[in-house]
């Protein structure tokens, strides 16, 4: 015990001598690990994705994000939560494998256009990066490569197509108050 205790000040002095800025107990833990002592791993904190979803959407509203942007985030997060419910409690929502499985499932179920898939990926990545920083949980998107950003099509409507589009929008088949306006 005495040898172990006397080695701690030496480890701290050596670390400070090399400019190591870590907290003292981090240095001691690392030196114990170097000696082959297995330190207990603390599990990452548990978070409720449902509550995080509510906080995120509230944050977007307070940042004056557009209604369509908030709706897109809500739809993406609700779809992910639905997937997790279908998979059962055994699925860890904060691991890369789960998100890859979800994104694969999303592609199979919805067959989204490239731009739609790219948007879903970036929305979830942005949400999980925020959640990771806020809650101290690992970021499951850290090592995931995003899909290539789709190039916008350069095909514009002809004048005739644009006129037909405006005429159709001004006279919808289903009459609902305020729809054409």
PDB file of C-alpha atoms in Angstrom, residues 32-120:
ATOM      1  CA  UNK A  32      -2.945   2.923 -12.497  1.00  0.00           C
ATOM      2  CA  UNK A  33      -4.104   1.757 -15.894  1.00  0.00           C
ATOM      3  CA  UNK A  34      -0.456   1.718 -17.053  1.00  0.00           C
ATOM      4  CA  UNK A  35       0.308  -0.589 -14.113  1.00  0.00           C
ATOM      5  CA  UNK A  36      -2.382  -3.025 -15.266  1.00  0.00           C
ATOM      6  CA  UNK A  37      -5.055  -2.021 -12.775  1.00  0.00           C
ATOM      7  CA  UNK A  38      -8.482  -2.294 -14.365  1.00  0.00           C
ATOM      8  CA  UNK A  39     -10.586   0.659 -13.363  1.00  0.00           C
ATOM      9  CA  UNK A  40     -14.357   0.211 -13.303  1.00  0.00           C
ATOM     10  CA  UNK A  41     -16.086   1.662 -16.315  1.00  0.00           C
ATOM     11  CA  UNK A  42     -18.921   4.012 -15.567  1.00  0.00           C
ATOM     12  CA  UNK A  43     -21.841   3.527 -17.906  1.00  0.00           C
ATOM     13  CA  UNK A  44     -22.818   6.526 -19.977  1.00  0.00           C
ATOM     14  CA  UNK A  45     -25.713   8.492 -18.564  1.00  0.00           C
ATOM     15  CA  UNK A  46     -29.146   7.384 -19.669  1.00  0.00           C
ATOM     16  CA  UNK A  47     -31.262   9.876 -21.520  1.00  0.00           C
ATOM     17  CA  UNK A  48     -34.864   9.861 -22.600  1.00  0.00           C
ATOM     18  CA  UNK A  49     -35.037  10.434 -26.335  1.00  0.00           C
ATOM     19  CA  UNK A  50     -38.675  11.465 -25.960  1.00  0.00           C
ATOM     20  CA  UNK A  51     -37.742  14.252 -23.522  1.00  0.00           C
ATOM     21  CA  UNK A  52     -34.712  15.205 -25.601  1.00  0.00           C
ATOM     22  CA  UNK A  53     -36.995  15.425 -28.648  1.00  0.00           C
ATOM     23  CA  UNK A  54     -39.304  17.835 -26.801  1.00  0.00           C
ATOM     24  CA  UNK A  55     -36.352  19.947 -25.625  1.00  0.00           C
ATOM     25  CA  UNK A  56     -34.858  20.038 -29.122  1.00  0.00           C
ATOM     26  CA  UNK A  57     -38.123  21.109 -30.765  1.00  0.00           C
ATOM     27  CA  UNK A  58     -38.640  23.769 -28.081  1.00  0.00           C
ATOM     28  CA  UNK A  59     -35.095  24.990 -28.740  1.00  0.00           C
ATOM     29  CA  UNK A  60     -35.777  25.209 -32.494  1.00  0.00           C
ATOM     30  CA  UNK A  61     -38.975  27.189 -31.872  1.00  0.00           C
ATOM     31  CA  UNK A  62     -37.159  29.614 -29.569  1.00  0.00           C
ATOM     32  CA  UNK A  63     -34.507  30.086 -32.259  1.00  0.00           C
ATOM     33  CA  UNK A  64     -37.300  31.133 -34.672  1.00  0.00           C
ATOM     34  CA  UNK A  65     -36.684  28.238 -37.032  1.00  0.00           C
ATOM     35  CA  UNK A  66     -39.312  27.931 -39.746  1.00  0.00           C
ATOM     36  CA  UNK A  67     -42.429  25.865 -39.183  1.00  0.00           C
ATOM     37  CA  UNK A  68     -41.389  23.524 -41.999  1.00  0.00           C
ATOM     38  CA  UNK A  69     -37.963  22.993 -40.427  1.00  0.00           C
ATOM     39  CA  UNK A  70     -39.476  22.221 -37.022  1.00  0.00           C
ATOM     40  CA  UNK A  71     -41.981  19.887 -38.643  1.00  0.00           C
ATOM     41  CA  UNK A  72     -39.216  18.076 -40.544  1.00  0.00           C
ATOM     42  CA  UNK A  73     -37.257  17.525 -37.315  1.00  0.00           C
ATOM     43  CA  UNK A  74     -40.404  16.336 -35.540  1.00  0.00           C
ATOM     44  CA  UNK A  75     -41.211  13.859 -38.308  1.00  0.00           C
ATOM     45  CA  UNK A  76     -37.619  12.546 -38.402  1.00  0.00           C
ATOM     46  CA  UNK A  77     -37.415  12.097 -34.629  1.00  0.00           C
ATOM     47  CA  UNK A  78     -40.884  10.548 -34.402  1.00  0.00           C
ATOM     48  CA  UNK A  79     -39.949   8.088 -37.143  1.00  0.00           C
ATOM     49  CA  UNK A  80     -36.746   7.153 -35.282  1.00  0.00           C
ATOM     50  CA  UNK A  81     -38.664   6.687 -32.009  1.00  0.00           C
ATOM     51  CA  UNK A  82     -41.216   4.517 -33.825  1.00  0.00           C
ATOM     52  CA  UNK A  83     -38.380   2.383 -35.234  1.00  0.00           C
ATOM     53  CA  UNK A  84     -36.886   1.992 -31.754  1.00  0.00           C
ATOM     54  CA  UNK A  85     -40.289   0.923 -30.388  1.00  0.00           C
ATOM     55  CA  UNK A  86     -40.611  -1.688 -33.133  1.00  0.00           C
ATOM     56  CA  UNK A  87     -37.130  -3.016 -32.349  1.00  0.00           C
ATOM     57  CA  UNK A  88     -37.871  -3.349 -28.644  1.00  0.00           C
ATOM     58  CA  UNK A  89     -35.918  -2.382 -25.549  1.00  0.00           C
ATOM     59  CA  UNK A  90     -32.816  -4.401 -26.535  1.00  0.00           C
ATOM     60  CA  UNK A  91     -31.852  -1.746 -29.078  1.00  0.00           C
ATOM     61  CA  UNK A  92     -29.435   0.865 -27.801  1.00  0.00           C
ATOM     62  CA  UNK A  93     -30.563   4.154 -29.377  1.00  0.00           C
ATOM     63  CA  UNK A  94     -27.258   5.911 -28.846  1.00  0.00           C
ATOM     64  CA  UNK A  95     -25.040   3.516 -30.751  1.00  0.00           C
ATOM     65  CA  UNK A  96     -23.890   3.775 -34.332  1.00  0.00           C
ATOM     66  CA  UNK A  97     -25.202   0.333 -35.279  1.00  0.00           C
ATOM     67  CA  UNK A  98     -28.743   1.253 -34.247  1.00  0.00           C
ATOM     68  CA  UNK A  99     -28.719   4.433 -36.312  1.00  0.00           C
ATOM     69  CA  UNK A 100     -27.298   2.625 -39.329  1.00  0.00           C
ATOM     70  CA  UNK A 101     -30.086   0.037 -38.948  1.00  0.00           C
ATOM     71  CA  UNK A 102     -32.662   2.830 -38.687  1.00  0.00           C
ATOM     72  CA  UNK A 103     -31.338   4.637 -41.776  1.00  0.00           C
ATOM     73  CA  UNK A 104     -31.361   1.361 -43.737  1.00  0.00           C
ATOM     74  CA  UNK A 105     -34.925   0.697 -42.563  1.00  0.00           C
ATOM     75  CA  UNK A 106     -35.937   4.236 -43.526  1.00  0.00           C
ATOM     76  CA  UNK A 107     -34.558   3.713 -47.028  1.00  0.00           C
ATOM     77  CA  UNK A 108     -36.384   0.387 -47.415  1.00  0.00           C
ATOM     78  CA  UNK A 109     -39.727   1.697 -46.130  1.00  0.00           C
ATOM     79  CA  UNK A 110     -39.810   5.114 -47.777  1.00  0.00           C
ATOM     80  CA  UNK A 111     -37.470   4.877 -50.761  1.00  0.00           C
ATOM     81  CA  UNK A 112     -36.654   8.588 -50.354  1.00  0.00           C
ATOM     82  CA  UNK A 113     -35.060  10.745 -52.999  1.00  0.00           C
ATOM     83  CA  UNK A 114     -31.344  11.380 -52.447  1.00  0.00           C
ATOM     84  CA  UNK A 115     -31.991  14.920 -51.201  1.00  0.00           C
ATOM     85  CA  UNK A 116     -34.652  13.702 -48.757  1.00  0.00           C
ATOM     86  CA  UNK A 117     -32.363  10.994 -47.379  1.00  0.00           C
ATOM     87  CA  UNK A 118     -29.504  13.516 -47.059  1.00  0.00           C
ATOM     88  CA  UNK A 119     -31.781  15.893 -45.161  1.00  0.00           C
ATOM     89  CA  UNK A 120     -32.939  13.146 -42.777  1.00  0.00           C
TER      90      UNK A 120
END
